[in-house]
């Protein structure tokens, strides 16, 4: 059983529990449910830098990254830095996040927010909307084509953008459909945790131009982004690089300024 299988097994139990505690009708009554979501896809198409900055406390591959920061300070710092969007990890067991992190980020920032989560159930998309997310992540490695279709169409029906993440060619080919907005290539091999930007490069030509291309994991330099832009990438998800510092917003500001210069 690889780490992903383990996470998904735990996630099923967690979602069942959450469903039993908070009915759908309660999520739909959330004050944020009627909010019109800004589009991350549009923001990335119009940006010169395309940075999606992440809030992440820890991860299975790196254990603790940064437990000490206040998510509101991070969100405000990222927004001031001029990022295109912010990714908020809401998985508790493996990443130390929560839906409250999303709520806190939403309270202080107006940029598009991505709920970074292992989504396996439509209920989690309703949660994302109720807690202020504008974008959801779907991971091809844990979903069938039918599940991707159902979940992405549910999200579009709620006015949310959809970022679908793939790790290889097989995942990409089973996933391409009109209800997606962005295709993300994760450069991290989930079995070995090794990271290689070659993954983004080799898959770039197979992603149709209707989708915004996003490169995820292992991006830590200006050179890497300039290199990936030549392959048509418009979005770059950066978490650890900013989060391992004591002021992620400040580091994102410097990074974006250097990228623009």
XYZ file of N, CA and C in Angstrom:
783
model
N 0.858 -1.195 0.000
C 0.000 0.000 0.000
C 0.894 1.245 0.000
N 0.779 2.084 -1.053
C 1.605 3.294 -1.036
C 0.928 4.385 -0.209
N 1.628 5.479 -0.020
C 1.133 6.548 0.851
C -0.220 7.085 0.378
N -0.400 7.148 -0.930
C -1.647 7.687 -1.478
C -2.835 6.786 -1.115
N -2.645 5.474 -1.237
C -3.712 4.531 -0.884
C -4.101 4.689 0.593
N -3.092 4.870 1.408
C -3.296 5.010 2.847
C -4.091 6.293 3.156
N -3.671 7.382 2.501
C -4.355 8.662 2.707
C -5.829 8.544 2.287
N -6.068 7.910 1.138
C -7.441 7.798 0.626
C -8.306 6.935 1.549
N -7.734 5.849 2.076
C -8.491 4.991 2.997
C -8.898 5.786 4.244
N -7.966 6.557 4.764
C -8.272 7.396 5.930
C -9.287 8.478 5.571
N -9.163 9.015 4.355
C -10.044 10.105 3.914
C -11.493 9.618 3.818
N -11.684 8.380 3.344
C -13.054 7.858 3.245
C -13.729 7.840 4.615
N -12.982 7.385 5.628
C -13.539 7.341 6.995
C -13.842 8.759 7.479
N -12.917 9.668 7.199
C -13.080 11.055 7.651
C -14.319 11.699 7.012
N -14.483 11.484 5.704
C -15.620 12.098 5.002
C -16.940 11.513 5.518
N -16.964 10.210 5.753
C -18.181 9.590 6.303
C -18.539 10.204 7.650
N -17.529 10.422 8.461
C -17.758 11.026 9.773
C -18.282 12.455 9.631
N -17.650 13.229 8.759
C -18.063 14.633 8.570
C -19.503 14.716 8.061
N -19.842 13.804 7.144
C -21.206 13.787 6.604
C -22.234 13.529 7.707
N -21.847 12.667 8.652
C -22.789 12.336 9.731
C -22.933 13.502 10.713
N -21.930 14.381 10.763
C -21.963 15.503 11.717
C -22.598 16.765 11.124
N -22.275 17.039 9.852
C -22.760 18.279 9.226
C -23.528 17.950 7.949
N -24.844 18.092 7.980
C -25.629 17.762 6.782
C -25.380 18.762 5.642
N -25.618 18.319 4.438
C -25.443 19.159 3.239
C -26.228 20.463 3.366
N -27.437 20.376 3.913
C -28.280 21.585 4.038
C -27.580 22.661 4.873
N -26.810 22.217 5.870
C -26.085 23.175 6.710
C -24.942 23.839 5.930
N -24.252 23.062 5.100
C -23.182 23.628 4.271
C -23.764 24.667 3.308
N -24.917 24.320 2.730
C -25.536 25.203 1.738
C -26.057 26.503 2.357
N -26.220 26.516 3.675
C -26.679 27.742 4.350
C -25.514 28.648 4.739
N -24.290 28.186 4.476
C -23.123 29.000 4.820
C -23.209 30.342 4.106
N -22.780 31.380 4.808
C -22.834 32.727 4.246
C -21.941 32.841 3.001
N -20.900 31.984 2.925
C -19.988 32.041 1.776
C -20.527 31.294 0.549
N -21.585 30.511 0.751
C -22.083 29.662 -0.329
C -22.602 30.467 -1.521
N -23.092 31.666 -1.260
C -23.651 32.494 -2.338
C -22.598 33.395 -2.985
N -21.396 33.375 -2.424
C -20.339 34.257 -2.911
C -19.932 33.879 -4.334
N -19.689 34.884 -5.170
C -19.213 34.580 -6.531
C -17.702 34.406 -6.476
N -17.223 33.268 -6.954
C -15.801 32.958 -6.861
C -14.990 33.618 -7.967
N -13.885 34.292 -7.615
C -12.982 34.770 -8.661
C -12.298 33.561 -9.320
N -11.940 33.688 -10.582
C -11.375 32.548 -11.309
C -9.851 32.537 -11.276
N -9.301 31.447 -10.787
C -7.840 31.294 -10.793
C -7.337 31.136 -12.228
N -8.124 30.443 -13.049
C -7.757 30.231 -14.452
C -7.549 31.572 -15.162
N -8.499 32.479 -14.960
C -8.420 33.807 -15.563
C -7.217 34.575 -15.014
N -7.014 34.465 -13.697
C -5.880 35.161 -13.060
C -4.553 34.670 -13.642
N -4.432 33.359 -13.854
C -3.180 32.804 -14.398
C -2.966 33.216 -15.851
N -4.051 33.222 -16.627
C -3.923 33.626 -18.038
C -3.439 35.067 -18.160
N -3.834 35.892 -17.178
C -3.482 37.304 -17.261
C -2.242 37.693 -16.480
N -1.543 36.707 -15.908
C -0.404 37.028 -15.049
C 0.929 36.796 -15.752
N 1.916 37.617 -15.419
C 3.264 37.402 -15.969
C 4.037 36.365 -15.171
N 3.602 36.174 -13.918
C 4.391 35.297 -13.040
C 3.690 33.979 -12.745
N 2.371 34.007 -12.559
C 1.597 32.767 -12.393
C 1.860 31.989 -11.117
N 2.260 32.685 -10.056
C 2.579 31.960 -8.824
C 1.320 31.630 -8.016
N 1.158 30.342 -7.703
C 0.135 29.909 -6.749
C 0.926 29.525 -5.502
N 0.794 30.330 -4.452
C 1.596 30.102 -3.249
C 0.798 29.264 -2.267
N 1.493 28.361 -1.575
C 0.788 27.396 -0.741
C 1.017 27.613 0.747
N -0.043 27.304 1.506
C 0.103 27.243 2.969
C 0.136 25.766 3.338
N 1.271 25.342 3.893
C 1.459 23.921 4.195
C 2.315 23.786 5.447
N 1.785 23.139 6.472
C 2.537 23.000 7.734
C 3.517 21.829 7.715
N 3.057 20.722 7.147
C 3.946 19.549 7.074
C 3.498 18.675 5.915
N 4.284 17.641 5.615
C 3.909 16.713 4.547
C 4.512 15.355 4.846
N 3.962 14.296 4.234
C 4.506 12.960 4.479
C 5.976 12.835 4.064
N 6.375 13.591 3.033
C 7.757 13.442 2.559
C 8.749 14.274 3.368
N 8.280 15.343 3.995
C 9.203 16.262 4.662
C 8.915 16.433 6.159
N 7.943 15.731 6.694
C 7.443 15.945 8.056
C 7.209 17.439 8.312
N 7.774 18.017 9.348
C 7.425 19.412 9.659
C 8.104 20.403 8.721
N 7.318 21.314 8.155
C 7.865 22.389 7.318
C 7.818 23.688 8.119
N 6.616 23.993 8.650
C 6.485 25.195 9.473
C 5.181 25.128 10.252
N 5.267 24.929 11.551
C 4.057 24.817 12.373
C 3.705 26.140 13.036
N 4.636 27.105 12.990
C 4.491 28.275 13.848
C 3.749 29.470 13.275
N 3.376 29.421 12.011
C 2.806 30.631 11.403
C 1.287 30.694 11.493
N 0.796 31.922 11.514
C -0.637 32.166 11.522
C -1.105 32.234 10.060
N -2.093 31.419 9.714
C -2.527 31.322 8.315
C -3.006 32.681 7.759
N -3.566 33.523 8.630
C -4.033 34.834 8.146
C -2.854 35.720 7.731
N -1.773 35.650 8.518
C -0.574 36.427 8.161
C -0.001 35.938 6.838
N 0.002 34.617 6.668
C 0.537 34.031 5.427
C -0.313 34.464 4.228
N -1.643 34.383 4.385
C -2.555 34.738 3.284
C -2.404 36.213 2.899
N -2.347 37.061 3.920
C -2.209 38.501 3.687
C -0.871 38.781 2.991
N 0.184 38.101 3.483
C 1.520 38.281 2.903
C 1.565 37.856 1.446
N 0.933 36.724 1.142
C 0.894 36.234 -0.237
C 0.115 37.209 -1.132
N -1.005 37.683 -0.623
C -1.813 38.606 -1.434
C -1.017 39.884 -1.720
N -0.351 40.404 -0.698
C 0.461 41.616 -0.876
C 1.627 41.381 -1.836
N 2.105 40.146 -1.890
C 3.223 39.805 -2.779
C 2.798 39.803 -4.246
N 1.474 39.702 -4.473
C 0.977 39.695 -5.848
C 0.852 38.314 -6.465
N 0.638 37.291 -5.624
C 0.461 35.937 -6.173
C -0.864 35.875 -6.956
N -0.960 34.916 -7.868
C -2.193 34.760 -8.652
C -3.279 34.075 -7.841
N -2.848 33.239 -6.904
C -3.797 32.498 -6.076
C -3.054 31.857 -4.931
N -3.832 31.303 -3.992
C -3.237 30.651 -2.826
C -3.840 29.269 -2.669
N -2.966 28.305 -2.402
C -3.394 26.935 -2.157
C -3.371 26.695 -0.650
N -4.477 26.171 -0.121
C -4.565 25.922 1.318
C -4.793 24.427 1.541
N -3.843 23.773 2.190
C -3.992 22.347 2.488
C -4.968 22.162 3.618
N -6.006 21.363 3.386
C -7.016 21.182 4.433
C -6.982 19.776 5.042
N -6.054 18.930 4.615
C -5.946 17.595 5.214
C -5.255 17.691 6.574
N -5.883 17.126 7.592
C -5.337 17.223 8.941
C -4.287 16.180 9.271
N -4.590 14.929 8.996
C -3.735 13.833 9.465
C -2.325 13.860 8.868
N -2.222 14.125 7.582
C -0.917 14.032 6.912
C -0.247 15.386 6.679
N -1.065 16.458 6.643
C -0.496 17.769 6.302
C -0.717 18.843 7.374
N -1.439 18.479 8.436
C -1.626 19.423 9.534
C -2.525 20.596 9.216
N -3.358 20.449 8.168
C -4.247 21.544 7.780
C -5.670 21.311 8.257
N -6.567 22.251 7.944
C -7.981 22.081 8.289
C -8.824 23.028 7.444
N -10.125 22.771 7.423
C -11.033 23.673 6.700
C -11.036 25.061 7.334
N -10.736 25.116 8.633
C -10.663 26.425 9.294
C -9.551 27.282 8.691
N -8.480 26.647 8.235
C -7.400 27.406 7.580
C -7.940 28.136 6.353
N -8.823 27.452 5.632
C -9.431 28.030 4.431
C -10.286 29.241 4.815
N -11.069 29.056 5.866
C -11.944 30.117 6.362
C -11.143 31.344 6.805
N -10.043 31.096 7.498
C -9.198 32.193 7.999
C -8.526 32.937 6.839
N -8.062 32.172 5.848
C -7.434 32.800 4.675
C -8.473 33.644 3.928
N -9.683 33.091 3.802
C -10.761 33.794 3.091
C -11.141 35.103 3.786
N -11.053 35.102 5.102
C -11.448 36.291 5.876
C -10.547 37.491 5.594
N -9.291 37.226 5.200
C -8.358 38.350 5.025
C -7.929 38.600 3.577
N -8.158 37.627 2.683
C -7.622 37.762 1.318
C -8.719 37.673 0.261
N -8.527 38.420 -0.826
C -9.508 38.396 -1.923
C -9.031 37.618 -3.140
N -7.836 37.049 -3.059
C -7.312 36.281 -4.193
C -8.018 34.915 -4.285
N -7.986 34.279 -5.456
C -8.585 32.946 -5.570
C -7.900 31.951 -4.618
N -8.710 31.171 -3.900
C -8.189 30.166 -2.973
C -8.502 28.764 -3.480
N -7.479 27.928 -3.470
C -7.613 26.529 -3.881
C -7.707 25.660 -2.632
N -8.739 24.830 -2.561
C -8.769 23.835 -1.484
C -7.905 22.654 -1.925
N -6.740 22.506 -1.295
C -5.828 21.408 -1.644
C -6.198 20.238 -0.742
N -6.767 19.229 -1.346
C -7.341 18.139 -0.558
C -7.426 16.885 -1.419
N -7.609 15.757 -0.778
C -7.786 14.485 -1.485
C -9.289 14.304 -1.647
N -9.815 14.816 -2.764
C -11.265 14.830 -2.954
C -11.740 13.541 -3.599
N -12.661 12.862 -2.898
C -13.169 11.572 -3.364
C -14.699 11.557 -3.364
N -15.296 12.673 -2.902
C -16.739 12.696 -2.682
C -17.285 14.098 -2.960
N -18.464 14.159 -3.552
C -19.075 15.464 -3.870
C -19.271 16.324 -2.616
N -19.437 15.670 -1.482
C -19.618 16.391 -0.214
C -18.451 17.349 0.055
N -17.224 16.903 -0.299
C -16.045 17.747 -0.060
C -16.043 19.002 -0.940
N -16.727 18.920 -2.082
C -16.808 20.089 -2.965
C -17.787 21.107 -2.380
N -18.864 20.605 -1.790
C -19.808 21.490 -1.094
C -19.111 22.157 0.100
N -18.287 21.379 0.792
C -17.503 21.943 1.906
C -16.592 23.059 1.402
N -15.909 22.783 0.297
C -14.973 23.769 -0.270
C -15.701 25.088 -0.522
N -16.875 24.999 -1.134
C -17.670 26.189 -1.438
C -18.105 26.892 -0.141
N -18.562 26.108 0.829
C -19.069 26.665 2.089
C -17.979 27.337 2.915
N -16.751 26.881 2.743
C -15.641 27.438 3.522
C -14.820 28.479 2.763
N -15.317 28.870 1.567
C -14.693 30.000 0.887
C -13.677 29.703 -0.191
N -13.582 28.434 -0.632
C -12.653 28.124 -1.731
C -13.243 28.581 -3.063
N -12.357 28.840 -4.021
C -12.768 29.228 -5.373
C -12.400 28.145 -6.393
N -11.507 27.263 -5.970
C -10.935 26.241 -6.862
C -10.832 24.950 -6.074
N -11.087 23.830 -6.745
C -10.815 22.546 -6.096
C -9.743 21.794 -6.887
N -9.065 20.913 -6.181
C -8.056 20.047 -6.795
C -8.639 18.646 -6.927
N -8.493 18.046 -8.096
C -8.830 16.630 -8.273
C -7.538 15.910 -8.644
N -7.311 14.756 -8.044
C -6.068 14.023 -8.275
C -6.373 12.768 -9.093
N -5.886 12.748 -10.324
C -6.213 11.656 -11.250
C -5.797 10.287 -10.706
N -4.731 10.256 -9.923
C -4.207 8.981 -9.407
C -5.192 8.265 -8.486
N -6.145 9.009 -7.902
C -7.052 8.369 -6.948
C -8.498 8.307 -7.441
N -8.719 8.725 -8.705
C -10.092 8.785 -9.220
C -10.215 8.090 -10.570
N -11.389 7.519 -10.818
C -11.661 6.949 -12.143
C -12.111 8.081 -13.063
N -12.171 7.802 -14.351
C -12.637 8.828 -15.294
C -14.054 9.303 -14.941
N -14.929 8.370 -14.594
C -16.302 8.735 -14.235
C -16.345 9.625 -13.002
N -15.497 9.304 -12.036
C -15.450 10.119 -10.805
C -14.947 11.531 -11.122
N -13.930 11.611 -11.976
C -13.400 12.925 -12.361
C -14.507 13.750 -13.022
N -15.280 13.094 -13.892
C -16.364 13.775 -14.603
C -17.430 14.277 -13.619
N -17.893 13.397 -12.746
C -18.932 13.768 -11.778
C -18.468 14.886 -10.857
N -17.269 14.744 -10.310
C -16.768 15.726 -9.341
C -16.498 17.077 -10.010
N -15.913 17.036 -11.205
C -15.605 18.307 -11.874
C -16.887 19.022 -12.300
N -17.871 18.263 -12.742
C -19.141 18.885 -13.148
C -19.885 19.461 -11.937
N -19.781 18.780 -10.809
C -20.377 19.301 -9.565
C -19.734 20.641 -9.211
N -18.412 20.693 -9.302
C -17.678 21.924 -8.966
C -18.069 23.059 -9.910
N -18.124 22.759 -11.213
C -18.488 23.797 -12.191
C -19.902 24.310 -11.911
N -20.788 23.410 -11.500
C -22.165 23.788 -11.170
C -22.233 24.761 -9.995
N -21.222 24.715 -9.137
C -21.165 25.615 -7.977
C -20.348 26.876 -8.269
N -19.877 26.993 -9.519
C -19.100 28.181 -9.881
C -17.645 28.121 -9.461
N -17.142 26.902 -9.227
C -15.737 26.747 -8.828
C -14.875 26.356 -10.027
N -13.627 26.759 -10.014
C -12.661 26.304 -11.019
C -12.150 24.914 -10.618
N -11.693 24.160 -11.606
C -11.181 22.816 -11.338
C -9.751 22.678 -11.852
N -8.862 22.304 -10.939
C -7.474 21.974 -11.289
C -7.325 20.471 -11.153
N -7.004 19.801 -12.256
C -6.808 18.363 -12.194
C -5.317 18.069 -12.217
N -4.883 17.212 -11.294
C -3.453 16.911 -11.179
C -3.124 15.523 -11.717
N -2.084 15.473 -12.548
C -1.621 14.175 -13.085
C -0.129 13.994 -12.791
N 0.298 12.731 -12.822
C 1.710 12.412 -12.596
C 2.360 11.759 -13.817
N 1.523 11.287 -14.736
C 2.068 10.584 -15.903
C 1.076 10.618 -17.066
N 1.508 10.052 -18.180
C 0.733 10.078 -19.420
C -0.609 9.354 -19.308
N -0.610 8.206 -18.639
C -1.856 7.429 -18.519
C -2.913 8.228 -17.761
N -2.494 8.889 -16.682
C -3.436 9.700 -15.893
C -3.953 10.872 -16.720
N -3.077 11.452 -17.504
C -3.462 12.593 -18.335
C -4.516 12.177 -19.355
N -4.276 11.059 -20.044
C -5.198 10.645 -21.105
C -6.573 10.251 -20.584
N -6.633 9.707 -19.375
C -7.964 9.318 -18.875
C -8.746 10.531 -18.371
N -8.060 11.671 -18.200
C -8.661 12.801 -17.491
C -9.183 13.931 -18.351
N -8.666 14.061 -19.557
C -8.993 15.263 -20.338
C -10.487 15.311 -20.674
N -11.138 16.379 -20.198
C -12.580 16.571 -20.461
C -12.927 18.051 -20.300
N -14.048 18.481 -20.885
C -14.362 19.912 -20.914
C -14.640 20.541 -19.543
N -14.968 19.733 -18.531
C -15.319 20.306 -17.230
C -14.098 20.635 -16.364
N -12.892 20.576 -16.955
C -11.681 20.982 -16.234
C -11.242 22.346 -16.755
N -10.578 23.110 -15.901
C -10.055 24.417 -16.311
C -8.541 24.414 -16.451
N -7.907 23.717 -15.507
C -6.436 23.706 -15.459
C -5.959 22.270 -15.328
N -4.839 21.975 -15.992
C -4.212 20.668 -15.820
C -2.873 20.873 -15.143
N -2.735 20.247 -13.981
C -1.501 20.379 -13.215
C -0.667 19.125 -13.341
N 0.626 19.309 -13.554
C 1.539 18.159 -13.581
C 2.347 18.188 -12.289
N 2.192 17.131 -11.494
C 2.944 17.042 -10.249
C 4.290 16.385 -10.543
N 5.360 17.119 -10.263
C 6.706 16.630 -10.575
C 7.224 15.616 -9.554
N 6.415 15.365 -8.517
C 6.853 14.430 -7.480
C 6.321 13.030 -7.775
N 7.212 12.060 -7.781
C 6.807 10.673 -7.940
C 6.238 10.216 -6.593
N 4.963 9.817 -6.584
C 4.315 9.516 -5.308
C 4.817 8.227 -4.662
N 5.481 7.409 -5.450
C 6.003 6.173 -4.852
C 7.372 6.395 -4.213
N 8.187 7.230 -4.864
C 9.561 7.418 -4.357
C 9.765 8.785 -3.708
N 8.816 9.706 -3.951
C 8.895 11.105 -3.492
C 9.983 11.904 -4.201
N 10.621 11.302 -5.190
C 11.636 12.046 -5.944
C 10.947 13.071 -6.834
N 11.625 14.197 -7.048
C 11.042 15.274 -7.834
C 11.876 15.532 -9.083
N 11.200 15.640 -10.233
C 11.905 15.966 -11.468
C 11.026 16.839 -12.355
N 11.566 18.002 -12.738
C 10.806 18.918 -13.600
C 10.636 18.354 -15.009
N 11.392 17.313 -15.320
C 11.259 16.660 -16.631
C 9.841 16.122 -16.829
N 9.174 15.784 -15.714
C 7.798 15.279 -15.804
C 6.906 16.328 -16.455
N 7.007 17.580 -15.977
C 6.207 18.665 -16.573
C 6.570 18.873 -18.039
N 7.866 18.826 -18.318
C 8.312 19.082 -19.697
C 7.811 18.005 -20.661
N 7.938 16.744 -20.243
C 7.579 15.668 -21.168
C 6.070 15.596 -21.407
N 5.267 16.010 -20.423
C 3.807 15.935 -20.613
C 3.227 17.192 -21.271
N 4.034 18.255 -21.350
C 3.501 19.548 -21.798
C 2.848 19.496 -23.178
N 3.447 18.753 -24.093
C 2.925 18.740 -25.471
C 1.613 17.979 -25.580
N 1.309 17.173 -24.546
C 0.083 16.365 -24.620
C -1.111 17.025 -23.933
N -0.868 18.206 -23.362
C -1.977 18.925 -22.725
C -2.559 19.912 -23.742
N -3.834 19.742 -24.108
C -4.434 20.660 -25.084
C -4.392 22.107 -24.593
N -4.307 23.036 -25.539
C -4.167 24.448 -25.182
C -5.418 25.069 -24.565
N -6.542 24.334 -24.600
C -7.759 24.869 -23.964
C -7.559 24.989 -22.447
N -6.614 24.211 -21.912
C -6.417 24.201 -20.466
C -5.192 25.028 -20.076
N -5.290 25.690 -18.933
C -4.114 26.365 -18.391
C -3.215 25.282 -17.793
N -1.932 25.320 -18.169
C -0.988 24.313 -17.663
C -0.334 24.809 -16.378
N -0.344 23.948 -15.372
C 0.236 24.291 -14.072
C 1.295 23.251 -13.717
N 2.449 23.707 -13.263
C 3.495 22.786 -12.815
C 3.555 22.825 -11.287
N 3.595 21.643 -10.675
C 3.528 21.555 -9.213
C 4.686 20.726 -8.651
N 5.164 21.127 -7.486
C 6.206 20.415 -6.729
C 7.612 20.642 -7.252
N 8.510 20.913 -6.316
C 9.932 20.986 -6.629
C 10.362 22.238 -7.368
N 9.496 23.268 -7.378
C 9.878 24.502 -8.072
C 10.428 25.481 -7.044
N 11.723 25.765 -7.147
C 12.297 26.641 -6.116
C 13.134 27.772 -6.696
N 13.280 27.806 -8.010
C 14.127 28.857 -8.587
C 13.423 29.609 -9.709
N 13.900 30.830 -9.935
C 13.403 31.663 -11.035
C 13.696 30.955 -12.365
N 14.888 30.344 -12.440
C 15.321 29.661 -13.684
C 14.336 28.549 -14.042
N 13.908 27.800 -13.031
C 12.983 26.687 -13.288
C 11.691 27.200 -13.924
N 11.195 28.321 -13.407
C 9.947 28.881 -13.939
C 10.143 29.398 -15.361
N 11.239 30.106 -15.578
C 11.495 30.620 -16.938
C 11.621 29.465 -17.933
N 12.237 28.400 -17.479
C 12.402 27.208 -18.297
C 11.033 26.585 -18.616
N 10.205 26.414 -17.584
C 8.894 25.782 -17.770
C 7.942 26.637 -18.617
N 8.118 27.948 -18.564
C 7.264 28.836 -19.380
C 7.445 28.537 -20.870
N 8.641 28.117 -21.235
C 8.895 27.793 -22.651
C 8.108 26.563 -23.097
N 7.634 25.804 -22.107
C 6.833 24.613 -22.422
C 5.336 24.908 -22.281
N 4.998 26.199 -22.166
C 3.589 26.584 -22.138
C 2.940 26.646 -20.762
N 3.739 26.501 -19.714
C 3.148 26.563 -18.366
C 2.865 28.011 -17.973
N 1.682 28.210 -17.372
C 1.277 29.557 -16.937
C 1.068 29.627 -15.425
N 1.042 28.461 -14.779
C 0.850 28.426 -13.327
C 1.957 27.608 -12.677
N 2.400 28.068 -11.493
C 3.498 27.405 -10.782
C 3.149 27.335 -9.303
N 2.947 26.118 -8.818
C 2.562 25.948 -7.416
C 3.819 25.841 -6.558
N 3.957 26.777 -5.636
C 5.140 26.795 -4.772
C 4.692 26.812 -3.318
N 5.100 25.794 -2.570
C 4.720 25.734 -1.172
C 5.913 25.797 -0.262
N 6.648 24.688 -0.287
C 7.754 24.520 0.644
C 8.773 25.656 0.600
N 9.090 26.100 -0.598
C 10.095 27.145 -0.785
C 9.779 28.401 0.033
N 8.490 28.758 0.111
C 8.080 29.925 0.901
C 7.816 29.545 2.360
N 7.174 28.391 2.548
C 6.724 28.018 3.890
C 7.865 27.658 4.850
N 9.019 27.274 4.306
C 10.107 26.899 5.224
C 10.825 28.132 5.796
N 10.380 29.332 5.381
C 10.980 30.569 5.893
C 10.108 31.122 7.024
N 10.626 32.125 7.743
C 9.813 32.673 8.845
C 8.828 33.729 8.364
N 8.951 34.165 7.090
C 7.977 35.112 6.554
C 7.687 34.779 5.081
N 6.759 33.822 4.848
C 6.488 33.382 3.478
C 6.090 34.523 2.539
N 5.300 35.478 3.042
C 4.839 36.584 2.201
C 5.991 37.431 1.691
N 6.933 37.683 2.591
C 8.103 38.485 2.234
C 8.948 37.756 1.178
N 9.110 36.445 1.382
C 9.894 35.647 0.422
C 9.195 35.554 -0.924
N 7.870 35.464 -0.893
C 7.107 35.431 -2.152
C 7.259 36.772 -2.883
N 7.262 37.866 -2.129
C 7.418 39.199 -2.726
C 8.759 39.306 -3.454
N 9.821 38.905 -2.759
C 11.166 38.955 -3.361
C 11.231 38.072 -4.602
N 10.682 36.877 -4.491
C 10.696 35.902 -5.588
C 9.973 36.473 -6.815
N 8.787 37.040 -6.592
C 7.983 37.572 -7.706
C 8.660 38.790 -8.327
N 9.239 39.650 -7.484
C 9.964 40.813 -8.010
C 11.138 40.391 -8.879
N 11.858 39.353 -8.431
C 12.999 38.860 -9.220
C 12.548 38.220 -10.529
N 11.396 37.563 -10.455
C 10.869 36.895 -11.643
C 10.429 37.923 -12.685
N 9.927 39.051 -12.222
C 9.428 40.085 -13.138
C 10.543 40.937 -13.696
N 11.685 40.967 -12.974
C 12.752 41.882 -13.412
C 13.554 41.316 -14.591
